[in-house]
Amino acid sequence: MTTFSFRLIATDGEARHGEITTPHGPVATPAFMPIGTQATVKGLAPETVRAAGADIVLGNTYHLMLRPGAERIAALGGLHKFMNWPHAILTDSGGFQVMSLSELRKIDERHVTFRSHLDGAMVELSPERAVEIQALLGADIAMQLDECVKLPAARADIERAMRLSLRWAERCKRAFGDGGGRALFGIVQGGDDAGLRGESVRALVDIGFHGYAIGGLAVGESPEVTLRVVEEVAPALPADRLRYLMGVGTPENLLDAVARGIDMFDCVLPTRNGRHGVAFTRRGPVSLKNARHAADPRPLDEESACAAARTYSRAYLHHLVKANEMLGAMLLSEINVAYYQELMAGMRKAIAAGRFHDFAAEAKAAWAQGDLPPQ
Amino acid sequence: MTTFSFRLIATDGEARHGEITTPHGPVATPAFMPIGTQATVKGLAPETVRAAGADIVLGNTYHLMLRPGAERIAALGGLHKFMNWPHAILTDSGGFQVMSLSELRKIDERHVTFRSHLDGAMVELSPERAVEIQALLGADIAMQLDECVKLPAARADIERAMRLSLRWAERCKRAFGDGGGRALFGIVQGGDDAGLRGESVRALVDIGFHGYAIGGLAVGESPEVTLRVVEEVAPALPADRLRYLMGVGTPENLLDAVARGIDMFDCVLPTRNGRHGVAFTRRGPVSLKNARHAADPRPLDEESACAAARTYSRAYLHHLVKANEMLGAMLLSEINVAYYQELMAGMRKAIAAGRFHDFAAEAKAAWAQGDLPPQ
């Protein structure tokens, strides 16, 4: 089996273009990972996700451990086979969603205990169990279990969670062993405090991971704080390891974070907005609910690489959204995932050509221009 | 533009195999039409419907006239272009759904008046307007406006509605003119009364249509009554014209009706059951909600012509249905539409080979055998 590795191909300022080798094929970076929460990217067949340009998707340990269960997926041949996605998969550790979705959670040194949002059963998740679950799923990239604190928070709370996350990082590393060619990422915590973030980085690098995620962002802080933390943390991370900004974000967030040295992203926005009638396009977001589209025969974007964005009229997409037809959510999710992938491909090409700054300026100018004027 | 025509290719007992020529391509009969109520077959991209084997879909005049409106669809280039379905389309007249969906409906000689279920607006639908709407949509096959009575009903009510439907049939024929190469079908009414059905047939044939539908069935009567009416009506219809049994049915209903000389069908079952976790297979219906599938690695049917039925495990389909994921409804709708098309293709081949009786017996035996035993 191919062993996980990462190779930097080009840099342009802080922006980086590279390639990950995984047991399930290559992943070009910077990479955006569509989210396959419950072993499916919502509203999209796996071949549609692939055709949209994705090399890798994210699976949610929290959801999958509760339903259908990690042991069941392992018995069925692993998550790749289960969801018919033969390409790379990263799984989160479950920690973030334990905090956001479950009730009656209790954290102690050993583990987090929580009540399942599905059937009320009490469930334990330790660093060792998080690593075990992700091995059962067969993730190409596993994440350490961490404790994520919503911002704003008191410095003492942020510090306590950061230090617990470091101790859990060590336990995850030990439990992971050599991982059989798969990768384990540590997660930098420390909230909006530069000192705590720096301490987290140094300790994680000492432990040693295949990549480092920046966690605890996109949890209520302002966009300025997000970017400042990324600016502080990214340069402190080893250049030959991957950098993953968790839970981010809008197309603009992606440009800004790649400009600051981030390699990987995940976010529900493309599929969630697609289900709510909003398309991402070269000219910014477009709400298909808006009545101005009702009689518009033009496609969403005739220059898109995505056939759905070129084929269907705005009037038809508007109709599907108004009529609450599944096909509306399906097509807009496809269009959005494809737009995100097109944006990442553009960034990679621009970095390789040494023109990332211009590419970012052009993309932002096009978004600022806004959607096509009415006919 | 190609002009509508029908050619009988083979008969086997009462069962008929033929080919319809339409302005939007050929339709092999016996044909099953998936229902595209609101200009989309629920949960399926049009290329998926095509790949499943459908030559023709049905559009609902009632829904489309209310939203987005027939004039709007015409301005956008017609229904084929609007929904990106370049193949044949039959539209119903709206009459049936006025009766079943709208409130405050009032029928008089001139037209039916009803309150839209969407915005409460009062809307009129006359025979002439029904024909006009279907021309605006660009349907390859339009249906006359009729009045459909739910069974059981008093003979006097059935008779009154049948006679009104005949007068409306004449008005539709007049309004339709030469139809520019498109087709208009009359609808046989008369409930479960053989005498009234016979009178309806004779009067409609006198007016002259490209095809004849049997309406007013699958509206509450027993399966025995449905089949008896089909047995009485079908042989009385001209052999060189199409025979369409509206709103039917299960796979078994289709076999039984083809055996009695029916050429065309429509029904919501494949997509509706798909959205509710039930798959149609060679071995009968299978509920994926059932816990017996939870750990089953086998595909639904490894001999299916539909890739989705061969690719995904029962455990995965069960998971998607339990987790209420869109992909579950999408895959099961695809599998069901494909199964219906595979069944129709099997019937056509069997009729051409003079072995329809054996084919029907084999299909029923396989259904009776039931789903695979647990592993």
XYZ file of C-alpha atoms in Angstrom:
750
model
C 0.000 0.000 0.000
C 1.199 3.508 -0.830
C 2.408 5.375 2.235
C 1.222 8.865 3.107
C 3.592 11.665 2.142
C 3.538 15.334 1.220
C 5.646 17.114 -1.336
C 5.777 20.874 -1.748
C 5.826 21.755 -5.450
C 5.834 25.557 -5.492
C 5.502 28.543 -3.199
C 4.480 32.097 -4.006
C 4.932 34.378 -1.015
C 3.412 32.388 1.834
C 1.063 30.531 -0.542
C 1.948 26.891 -1.157
C 1.120 24.362 -3.851
C 1.908 20.719 -3.283
C 0.731 17.174 -3.583
C -0.267 14.651 -0.937
C 0.266 10.981 -1.643
C -2.267 8.790 0.169
C -3.194 5.107 0.106
C -6.230 6.231 -1.927
C -4.584 8.421 -4.517
C -3.053 11.871 -4.767
C -4.512 15.094 -3.405
C -3.435 18.375 -4.997
C -3.034 21.231 -2.500
C -4.292 23.736 -1.588
C -7.261 21.377 -1.284
C -10.874 21.902 -0.288
C -12.616 18.873 1.225
C -16.392 18.606 0.728
C -18.026 17.266 3.869
C -19.512 13.775 3.832
C -20.996 13.922 7.316
C -22.977 10.693 7.358
C -20.922 8.834 4.716
C -22.418 10.943 1.925
C -21.785 14.447 0.666
C -25.356 15.662 1.050
C -27.346 15.548 -2.195
C -24.486 14.287 -4.367
C -23.602 10.871 -5.724
C -19.905 10.126 -5.164
C -19.185 10.204 -8.887
C -20.633 13.720 -9.006
C -18.302 14.827 -6.192
C -15.382 13.330 -8.084
C -16.443 14.894 -11.399
C -16.630 18.255 -9.605
C -12.882 17.907 -9.041
C -12.549 16.736 -5.426
C -9.568 14.508 -4.536
C -10.592 14.093 -0.912
C -13.693 14.305 1.264
C -14.134 14.618 5.010
C -16.055 12.101 7.118
C -17.404 12.909 10.579
C -16.342 10.470 13.277
C -19.036 11.673 15.670
C -21.867 10.850 13.247
C -20.369 7.632 11.917
C -19.516 6.198 15.350
C -23.151 6.646 16.385
C -24.696 5.487 13.106
C -23.966 3.006 11.589
C -20.988 2.514 13.958
C -17.262 2.241 13.265
C -17.086 -1.524 13.794
C -19.949 -2.013 11.345
C -18.258 0.103 8.681
C -15.013 -1.816 9.252
C -16.853 -5.127 8.847
C -18.273 -3.809 5.568
C -14.780 -3.062 4.259
C -14.179 0.462 5.541
C -15.581 3.883 4.789
C -14.174 4.144 1.246
C -16.014 1.031 0.175
C -19.111 1.788 2.265
C -19.711 5.143 0.584
C -18.280 4.117 -2.798
C -15.558 6.786 -2.659
C -12.265 5.161 -3.666
C -10.315 8.413 -3.266
C -8.765 9.969 -0.179
C -10.717 10.535 3.042
C -9.888 12.611 6.102
C -11.914 12.013 9.236
C -12.217 14.431 12.095
C -11.825 13.065 15.605
C -15.380 13.638 16.749
C -14.341 16.120 19.406
C -15.762 19.216 17.770
C -19.198 17.689 17.171
C -19.370 16.178 20.638
C -19.123 19.781 21.839
C -21.620 21.193 19.353
C -24.230 18.441 18.928
C -24.433 16.229 21.971
C -25.968 16.869 25.356
C -24.774 16.132 28.865
C -21.166 15.985 27.810
C -18.521 15.713 30.507
C -14.831 16.071 29.911
C -12.179 14.716 32.211
C -8.563 13.822 31.732
C -9.406 10.372 30.475
C -12.100 11.067 27.923
C -15.275 12.898 27.003
C -18.605 11.309 27.881
C -21.729 12.419 26.084
C -25.310 11.541 25.353
C -25.960 10.533 21.738
C -28.270 12.975 19.942
C -29.830 9.955 18.197
C -30.950 7.605 20.943
C -29.821 9.195 24.202
C -27.255 6.457 24.901
C -24.205 7.489 26.957
C -21.038 7.212 24.854
C -17.364 7.600 25.753
C -14.749 9.008 23.431
C -11.108 8.904 24.517
C -8.057 9.879 22.472
C -7.306 6.189 22.016
C -10.867 5.385 20.953
C -10.902 8.327 18.512
C -7.774 6.922 16.864
C -9.221 3.425 16.878
C -12.486 4.564 15.267
C -10.640 6.394 12.536
C -8.527 3.300 11.861
C -11.719 1.213 11.664
C -13.129 3.706 9.178
C -9.855 3.476 7.247
C -9.263 7.228 7.017
C -6.212 8.233 4.999
C -5.822 11.157 7.386
C -6.935 10.875 11.012
C -7.203 13.771 13.452
C -6.207 13.805 17.103
C -8.988 14.221 19.656
C -8.954 17.760 21.027
C -11.091 20.064 23.093
C -12.357 23.040 21.176
C -13.562 26.116 23.092
C -16.062 28.512 21.550
C -14.873 32.129 21.353
C -14.983 34.492 23.097
C -13.738 32.610 26.185
C -11.677 33.386 29.285
C -7.935 32.884 28.845
C -7.892 30.303 31.650
C -10.513 28.173 29.877
C -8.671 28.418 26.577
C -5.411 27.486 28.272
C -6.871 24.522 30.125
C -8.433 23.132 26.915
C -5.211 23.723 24.967
C -3.119 21.834 27.540
C -5.611 18.963 27.699
C -5.542 18.834 23.879
C -1.732 18.545 24.004
C -1.856 15.650 26.451
C -4.493 14.010 24.244
C -2.262 14.650 21.204
C 0.477 12.589 22.830
C -1.933 9.784 23.646
C -3.286 9.837 20.070
C 0.229 9.676 18.647
C 1.061 6.704 20.851
C -2.183 4.906 19.978
C -1.713 5.613 16.271
C 1.671 3.884 16.110
C 2.988 3.824 12.548
C -0.565 3.975 11.205
C 0.144 1.497 8.422
C 0.898 4.193 5.876
C -1.937 6.470 6.960
C -1.458 9.925 8.487
C -2.285 11.529 11.835
C -2.626 15.275 12.257
C -2.243 17.264 15.471
C -4.544 20.209 16.187
C -3.242 23.591 17.316
C -5.458 25.142 19.990
C -5.090 28.323 22.052
C -8.058 30.421 20.997
C -7.221 34.003 20.074
C -4.167 34.137 22.344
C -0.879 34.330 20.446
C 1.149 33.046 23.386
C -1.012 29.971 23.899
C -1.109 29.262 20.171
C 2.693 29.454 20.027
C 3.038 27.066 22.947
C 0.584 24.633 21.322
C 2.530 24.713 18.038
C 5.888 24.022 19.714
C 4.573 21.137 21.792
C 2.767 19.512 18.841
C 5.830 19.804 16.603
C 7.853 18.158 19.360
C 5.424 15.235 19.355
C 5.594 15.176 15.560
C 2.667 14.781 13.161
C 2.182 14.350 9.418
C 0.291 17.596 9.398
C -1.044 20.281 11.705
C -4.558 21.613 11.828
C -5.514 24.984 13.223
C -8.541 24.254 15.358
C -10.726 26.433 17.489
C -11.405 28.945 14.730
C -14.638 29.660 12.860
C -16.302 29.218 16.260
C -17.703 32.691 16.827
C -14.699 35.011 16.474
C -14.474 37.860 13.930
C -12.871 37.239 10.511
C -10.013 39.559 11.545
C -9.202 37.374 14.547
C -9.299 34.233 12.366
C -6.816 35.720 9.929
C -4.542 37.085 12.663
C -4.311 33.657 14.313
C -3.605 32.009 10.930
C -0.909 34.630 10.278
C 0.706 33.892 13.627
C 0.438 30.108 13.539
C 1.135 29.104 9.928
C 4.709 30.423 9.671
C 5.597 28.699 12.946
C 4.660 25.294 11.506
C 7.256 23.122 9.721
C 7.374 23.907 5.994
C 7.431 20.259 4.972
C 4.192 19.359 6.769
C 0.578 20.014 5.837
C -1.423 22.867 7.350
C -5.166 22.460 7.632
C -7.545 25.244 8.675
C -10.591 23.456 10.074
C -14.146 24.505 9.272
C -13.247 27.363 6.909
C -14.938 28.831 4.918
C -16.228 31.238 2.277
C -14.378 31.541 -1.045
C -12.807 34.760 0.250
C -11.686 33.022 3.456
C -9.987 30.355 1.339
C -8.058 32.911 -0.722
C -6.986 34.800 2.397
C -5.878 31.667 4.209
C -3.969 30.219 1.253
C -2.203 33.586 1.020
C -1.092 32.927 4.610
C 0.234 29.440 3.981
C -2.739 27.076 4.514
C -2.945 23.855 2.460
C -6.267 22.249 3.390
C -9.837 23.260 4.187
C -13.242 21.790 4.916
C -16.604 23.510 5.226
C -20.321 22.740 4.923
C -20.988 25.990 3.034
C -21.070 24.685 -0.573
C -23.615 21.949 0.163
C -25.554 23.753 2.911
C -25.961 26.889 0.815
C -26.842 24.722 -2.168
C -29.690 23.207 -0.165
C -30.846 26.701 0.723
C -30.995 28.024 -2.828
C -27.695 29.916 -2.899
C -25.084 29.340 -5.607
C -21.420 30.299 -5.459
C -20.248 31.730 -8.766
C -17.303 33.613 -10.270
C -19.357 36.757 -9.683
C -20.123 36.062 -6.041
C -23.029 34.297 -4.341
C -26.371 34.258 -6.161
C -29.656 33.527 -4.384
C -31.844 31.583 -6.759
C -34.823 32.276 -4.502
C -34.791 35.841 -5.784
C -37.733 36.621 -8.097
C -35.434 38.420 -10.542
C -34.443 34.967 -11.886
C -38.014 33.794 -12.502
C -38.045 34.515 -16.243
C -34.287 34.564 -16.885
C -33.303 32.095 -19.627
C -29.564 32.538 -18.992
C -27.517 29.869 -17.253
C -25.973 30.651 -13.888
C -22.502 30.978 -15.409
C -21.896 30.033 -19.002
C -18.115 30.013 -18.428
C -18.259 27.551 -15.524
C -16.449 24.237 -15.789
C -19.566 22.639 -14.256
C -22.123 21.469 -16.836
C -25.033 22.110 -14.471
C -24.037 25.785 -14.187
C -23.967 26.073 -17.981
C -26.984 23.934 -18.867
C -29.962 24.890 -16.729
C -31.578 28.313 -16.935
C -31.767 30.550 -13.890
C -35.539 30.411 -14.371
C -35.477 26.633 -13.992
C -33.204 26.697 -10.933
C -35.466 29.371 -9.411
C -38.503 27.195 -10.123
C -36.910 24.124 -8.503
C -35.953 26.102 -5.396
C -39.406 27.709 -5.094
C -41.091 24.334 -5.621
C -38.777 22.778 -3.004
C -37.753 20.063 -5.457
C -34.802 17.824 -4.527
C -33.219 18.497 -7.911
C -32.748 22.153 -6.938
C -30.648 21.189 -3.913
C -28.827 18.559 -5.965
C -27.883 20.898 -8.812
C -26.907 23.827 -6.575
C -24.819 21.571 -4.324
C -23.064 20.221 -7.411
C -22.512 23.718 -8.787
C -21.126 24.914 -5.440
C -18.791 21.984 -4.860
C -17.552 22.418 -8.434
C -17.053 26.153 -7.920
C -14.980 25.549 -4.787
C -12.861 22.997 -6.657
C -12.449 25.340 -9.618
C -11.294 28.055 -7.226
C -8.740 25.728 -5.604
C -7.473 24.586 -9.013
C -7.089 28.232 -10.012
C -5.090 28.932 -6.871
C -2.820 25.956 -7.470
C -2.155 27.028 -11.033
C -1.536 30.621 -9.973
C 0.908 29.598 -7.239
C 2.796 27.394 -9.695
C 2.973 30.344 -12.090
C 4.061 32.785 -9.384
C 0.961 34.955 -9.800
C -1.125 34.098 -6.766
C -1.418 37.730 -5.697
C -2.896 38.713 -9.067
C -5.179 35.683 -9.124
C -6.559 36.565 -5.703
C -7.085 40.191 -6.717
C -8.881 39.138 -9.911
C -11.119 36.665 -8.101
C -12.068 39.274 -5.501
C -12.703 41.907 -8.182
C -15.043 39.499 -9.993
C -16.930 38.730 -6.760
C -17.203 42.454 -6.029
C -18.596 43.049 -9.509
C -21.589 40.986 -8.484
C -24.016 38.896 -10.469
C -25.076 39.580 -14.055
C -27.407 42.570 -14.392
C -31.032 41.710 -15.299
C -31.585 41.238 -19.002
C -40.480 18.480 -37.495
C -41.249 14.799 -37.251
C -44.976 14.103 -37.053
C -46.492 11.879 -34.387
C -47.300 8.335 -35.471
C -47.654 4.860 -34.011
C -46.618 1.588 -35.558
C -47.512 -1.819 -34.175
C -44.501 -4.141 -34.454
C -45.699 -7.361 -32.852
C -48.602 -8.823 -30.928
C -48.697 -11.844 -28.657
C -52.222 -12.656 -27.571
C -53.658 -9.290 -26.585
C -50.176 -7.959 -25.678
C -48.750 -5.414 -28.127
C -45.264 -4.147 -28.896
C -44.857 -1.066 -31.023
C -43.053 2.195 -31.541
C -44.299 5.749 -31.288
C -42.639 8.382 -33.420
C -42.744 11.824 -31.806
C -41.222 15.217 -32.548
C -38.799 14.389 -29.703
C -37.708 10.921 -30.663
C -39.088 7.396 -30.601
C -40.873 5.708 -27.724
C -40.871 1.921 -27.556
C -44.138 0.423 -26.290
C -45.341 -0.918 -23.956
C -43.906 2.188 -22.261
C -43.806 3.326 -18.662
C -43.620 7.095 -18.135
C -41.879 8.338 -14.975
C -43.727 11.347 -13.571
C -42.083 14.761 -13.732
C -44.766 16.562 -11.758
C -43.122 19.958 -11.371
C -40.839 19.769 -14.424
C -38.531 17.276 -12.669
C -38.746 13.586 -11.938
C -38.340 13.868 -8.181
C -34.772 13.239 -7.018
C -33.349 12.464 -10.455
C -31.310 14.495 -12.918
C -32.777 14.163 -16.422
C -29.700 12.298 -17.656
C -30.275 9.728 -14.898
C -33.881 9.238 -16.029
C -32.641 8.758 -19.574
C -29.864 6.372 -18.524
C -32.481 4.350 -16.636
C -34.076 3.676 -20.017
C -37.026 6.077 -20.221
C -38.056 7.366 -23.661
C -40.832 9.584 -22.322
C -41.843 11.331 -19.099
C -45.143 12.785 -17.956
C -45.575 16.436 -16.967
C -48.498 17.658 -14.848
C -50.466 20.495 -16.382
C -52.111 21.370 -13.060
C -48.786 21.961 -11.304
C -47.045 23.644 -14.225
C -49.926 26.025 -15.020
C -49.832 27.263 -11.423
C -46.045 27.363 -11.098
C -44.118 28.576 -13.030
C -47.018 29.044 -15.494
C -47.507 27.765 -19.041
C -46.824 31.125 -20.711
C -43.559 31.423 -18.776
C -42.399 27.962 -19.840
C -43.340 28.781 -23.436
C -41.315 32.004 -23.274
C -38.381 29.959 -22.002
C -38.560 27.647 -25.013
C -41.022 25.015 -23.832
C -41.012 22.252 -21.260
C -38.408 20.082 -22.994
C -35.853 22.851 -22.863
C -36.958 24.107 -19.432
C -36.345 20.749 -17.749
C -33.476 19.713 -20.034
C -35.326 16.647 -21.291
C -34.958 16.523 -25.087
C -36.977 13.305 -25.368
C -40.732 12.790 -25.572
C -43.161 14.304 -23.058
C -46.824 13.562 -22.394
C -48.776 16.056 -20.337
C -51.994 15.309 -18.572
C -54.835 17.817 -18.905
C -54.877 18.985 -15.311
C -58.367 17.655 -14.742
C -57.440 14.795 -12.437
C -55.335 16.944 -10.123
C -57.897 19.733 -10.038
C -60.206 17.107 -8.547
C -57.640 15.671 -6.135
C -55.536 18.672 -5.045
C -57.468 21.899 -5.286
C -60.199 23.251 -3.083
C -63.476 24.965 -3.859
C -63.649 23.485 -7.322
C -66.811 24.009 -9.342
C -67.577 22.255 -12.574
C -70.057 23.527 -15.127
C -70.495 22.900 -18.819
C -67.999 25.567 -19.742
C -65.069 24.781 -17.456
C -63.820 23.852 -14.015
C -63.041 26.654 -11.568
C -60.783 25.974 -8.617
C -58.694 27.567 -5.923
C -54.941 27.123 -6.390
C -53.369 25.066 -3.593
C -50.348 27.385 -3.788
C -51.706 30.889 -3.321
C -55.483 30.539 -3.110
C -56.058 32.335 -6.433
C -59.184 31.334 -8.358
C -58.241 29.651 -11.643
C -60.346 28.505 -14.601
C -59.576 25.495 -16.730
C -61.672 24.856 -19.821
C -61.142 22.186 -22.484
C -59.783 24.893 -24.780
C -57.430 26.266 -22.119
C -56.176 22.753 -21.253
C -55.269 22.242 -24.897
C -53.691 25.692 -25.091
C -51.582 25.100 -21.983
C -50.317 21.788 -23.286
C -49.409 23.456 -26.598
C -47.535 26.165 -24.684
C -45.658 23.458 -22.789
C -44.910 21.789 -26.129
C -46.107 18.315 -25.097
C -45.615 15.617 -27.725
C -48.797 14.025 -26.431
C -51.601 16.152 -24.950
C -54.607 14.809 -23.094
C -58.216 15.993 -23.367
C -59.728 17.620 -20.280
C -62.075 15.197 -18.571
C -63.982 14.795 -15.351
C -62.817 11.878 -13.273
C -65.121 10.471 -10.587
C -63.735 8.589 -7.604
C -65.103 5.079 -7.153
C -67.393 3.836 -5.782
C -69.916 6.340 -7.166
C -73.576 6.327 -8.172
C -74.217 5.369 -11.784
C -75.904 8.707 -12.428
C -72.796 10.601 -11.304
C -70.518 8.399 -13.401
C -72.785 8.860 -16.408
C -73.022 12.629 -16.053
C -69.224 12.940 -15.796
C -68.701 10.575 -18.732
C -71.034 12.598 -20.953
C -69.466 15.887 -19.921
C -66.046 14.381 -20.682
C -67.284 13.436 -24.165
C -68.493 16.966 -24.885
C -65.170 18.279 -23.606
C -63.375 15.729 -25.816
C -65.041 17.290 -28.856
C -64.092 20.789 -27.758
C -60.496 19.665 -27.140
C -60.291 18.065 -30.575
C -61.584 21.259 -32.199
C -59.185 23.458 -30.205
C -56.268 21.161 -30.950
C -56.625 21.489 -34.736
C -53.880 19.615 -36.522
C -51.583 20.058 -33.522
C -48.531 20.711 -35.666
C -47.385 17.125 -35.600
C -48.168 16.562 -31.936
C -50.798 14.125 -30.654
C -54.042 14.437 -28.699
C -55.509 11.547 -26.729
C -59.126 11.112 -25.685
C -59.989 9.644 -22.286
C -62.499 6.835 -21.823
C -64.671 7.356 -18.744
C -67.628 5.438 -17.378
C -66.397 4.156 -14.040
C -67.016 0.466 -13.429
C -70.051 0.351 -15.707
C -69.479 -1.676 -18.863
C -72.324 -0.009 -20.722
C -71.101 3.509 -20.003
C -67.507 2.561 -20.856
C -68.670 1.125 -24.177
C -70.613 4.265 -24.988
C -67.586 6.403 -24.100
C -65.323 4.338 -26.355
C -67.655 4.539 -29.345
C -68.178 8.276 -29.059
C -64.447 8.987 -28.637
C -63.533 6.813 -31.620
C -66.116 8.721 -33.653
C -64.390 11.975 -32.736
C -61.037 10.380 -33.542
C -57.826 10.658 -31.497
C -54.204 9.581 -31.860
C -54.629 7.442 -28.803
C -57.130 6.564 -26.110
C -56.553 6.623 -22.400
C -58.559 4.672 -19.880
C -59.253 7.180 -17.143
C -61.147 6.944 -13.903
C -59.285 3.864 -12.697
C -56.792 3.513 -9.831
C -59.159 5.876 -7.960
C -60.355 3.615 -5.170
C -61.757 0.542 -6.926
C -60.472 -3.017 -6.348
C -57.721 -4.458 -8.603
C -60.303 -6.898 -9.977
C -62.525 -4.033 -11.125
C -59.544 -2.270 -12.737
C -58.663 -5.374 -14.727
C -62.249 -6.091 -15.703
C -62.682 -2.574 -17.096
C -59.384 -2.855 -18.986
C -60.492 -6.201 -20.400
C -63.767 -4.683 -21.585
C -62.383 -1.450 -22.953
C -59.061 -2.353 -24.603
C -60.411 -4.735 -27.272
C -63.051 -2.175 -28.229
C -60.368 0.399 -29.086
C -58.934 0.633 -32.620
C -55.912 -1.643 -33.010
C -53.853 1.000 -34.790
C -54.125 3.567 -31.978
C -52.331 3.788 -28.627
C -53.969 2.656 -25.398
C -52.895 4.336 -22.196
C -53.936 3.195 -18.718
C -53.640 6.297 -16.535
C -52.110 6.233 -13.061
C -51.216 2.517 -13.024
C -49.391 0.958 -11.214
C -47.374 -1.769 -9.514
C -45.112 -4.032 -11.583
C -47.811 -6.709 -11.404
C -50.462 -4.235 -12.598
C -48.260 -3.427 -15.602
C -47.868 -7.079 -16.581
C -51.593 -7.719 -16.207
C -52.558 -4.658 -18.225
C -50.071 -5.305 -21.028
C -51.499 -8.819 -21.210
C -54.840 -7.112 -21.878
C -53.587 -4.854 -24.658
C -52.374 -1.680 -22.923
C -49.424 0.261 -24.444
C -48.675 3.089 -22.006
C -48.564 3.728 -18.265
C -47.654 6.390 -15.739
C -47.398 6.161 -11.974
C -45.681 7.894 -9.051
C -44.837 4.563 -7.387
C -41.184 4.165 -8.458
C -40.141 7.612 -7.228
C -42.547 7.870 -4.288
C -41.556 4.459 -2.938
C -37.910 5.329 -3.570
C -38.291 8.380 -1.346
C -39.836 6.170 1.309
C -37.066 3.601 1.404
C -38.666 0.895 -0.752
C -36.910 -0.609 -3.760
C -38.530 -2.551 -6.591
C -36.429 -5.543 -7.592
C -36.634 -8.719 -9.657
C -37.518 -10.465 -6.404
C -40.282 -8.082 -5.394
C -40.311 -4.936 -3.294
C -37.594 -4.585 -0.628
C -37.883 -2.148 2.275
C -34.420 -0.798 3.012
C -35.715 0.523 6.327
C -35.745 -3.040 7.589
C -32.993 -3.738 10.142
C -32.123 -7.040 8.449
C -30.138 -5.007 5.881
C -28.054 -3.122 8.457
C -24.957 -5.316 8.165
C -25.601 -6.835 4.739
C -22.689 -6.228 2.354
C -24.585 -7.532 -0.675
C -25.931 -5.212 -3.323
C -29.671 -4.933 -3.808
C -29.529 -6.963 -7.020
C -26.222 -7.879 -8.576
C -27.924 -8.828 -11.839
C -29.678 -5.484 -12.266
C -28.950 -3.364 -15.319
C -28.815 -0.360 -12.965
C -25.318 0.361 -11.607
C -26.703 1.751 -8.344
C -28.459 -1.561 -7.641
C -25.201 -3.439 -8.227
C -22.744 -1.023 -6.581
C -24.008 0.018 -3.170
C -24.413 -2.440 -0.324
C -27.781 -2.989 1.297
C -26.105 -1.849 4.518
C -25.241 1.501 2.924
C -28.716 1.992 1.442
C -30.210 1.099 4.845
C -27.903 3.627 6.502
C -28.858 6.396 4.054
C -32.563 5.720 4.551
C -32.241 5.615 8.357
C -30.145 8.797 8.352
C -32.718 10.458 6.075
C -29.983 11.395 3.600
C -31.024 12.741 0.188
C -28.738 10.217 -1.497
C -30.940 7.389 -0.199
C -33.991 8.808 -1.970
C -31.895 9.574 -5.051
C -30.422 6.073 -5.384
C -33.673 4.232 -4.633
C -35.623 6.424 -7.069
C -32.994 5.690 -9.714
C -33.083 1.964 -8.962
C -36.894 1.918 -9.125
C -37.206 3.902 -12.345
C -34.567 1.621 -13.862
C -36.391 -1.498 -12.635
C -39.651 -0.332 -14.201
C -37.852 0.365 -17.481
C -36.088 -3.004 -17.365
C -39.471 -4.673 -16.831
C -40.986 -2.834 -19.815
C -37.986 -3.696 -21.997
C -38.380 -7.345 -20.959
C -42.054 -7.263 -21.913
C -41.292 -5.731 -25.320
C -38.676 -8.349 -26.069
C -40.967 -11.152 -24.912
C -43.864 -9.930 -27.060
C -41.579 -9.697 -30.087
C -40.437 -13.263 -29.386
C -43.984 -14.541 -28.877
C -43.316 -15.571 -25.267
C -45.081 -12.874 -23.271
C -47.095 -15.391 -21.299
C -43.934 -17.171 -20.126
C -42.180 -13.901 -19.385
C -45.078 -12.749 -17.189
C -45.164 -16.080 -15.376
C -41.402 -15.967 -14.752
C -41.532 -12.386 -13.492
C -44.382 -13.200 -11.122
C -42.622 -16.322 -9.896
C -39.483 -14.307 -9.127
C -41.522 -11.698 -7.220
C -43.289 -14.453 -5.301
C -39.929 -15.976 -4.392
C -39.228 -12.818 -2.403
C -36.013 -11.089 -1.474
C -32.703 -12.851 -0.862
C -32.619 -14.777 2.416
C -30.392 -13.262 5.125
C -26.745 -14.242 4.778
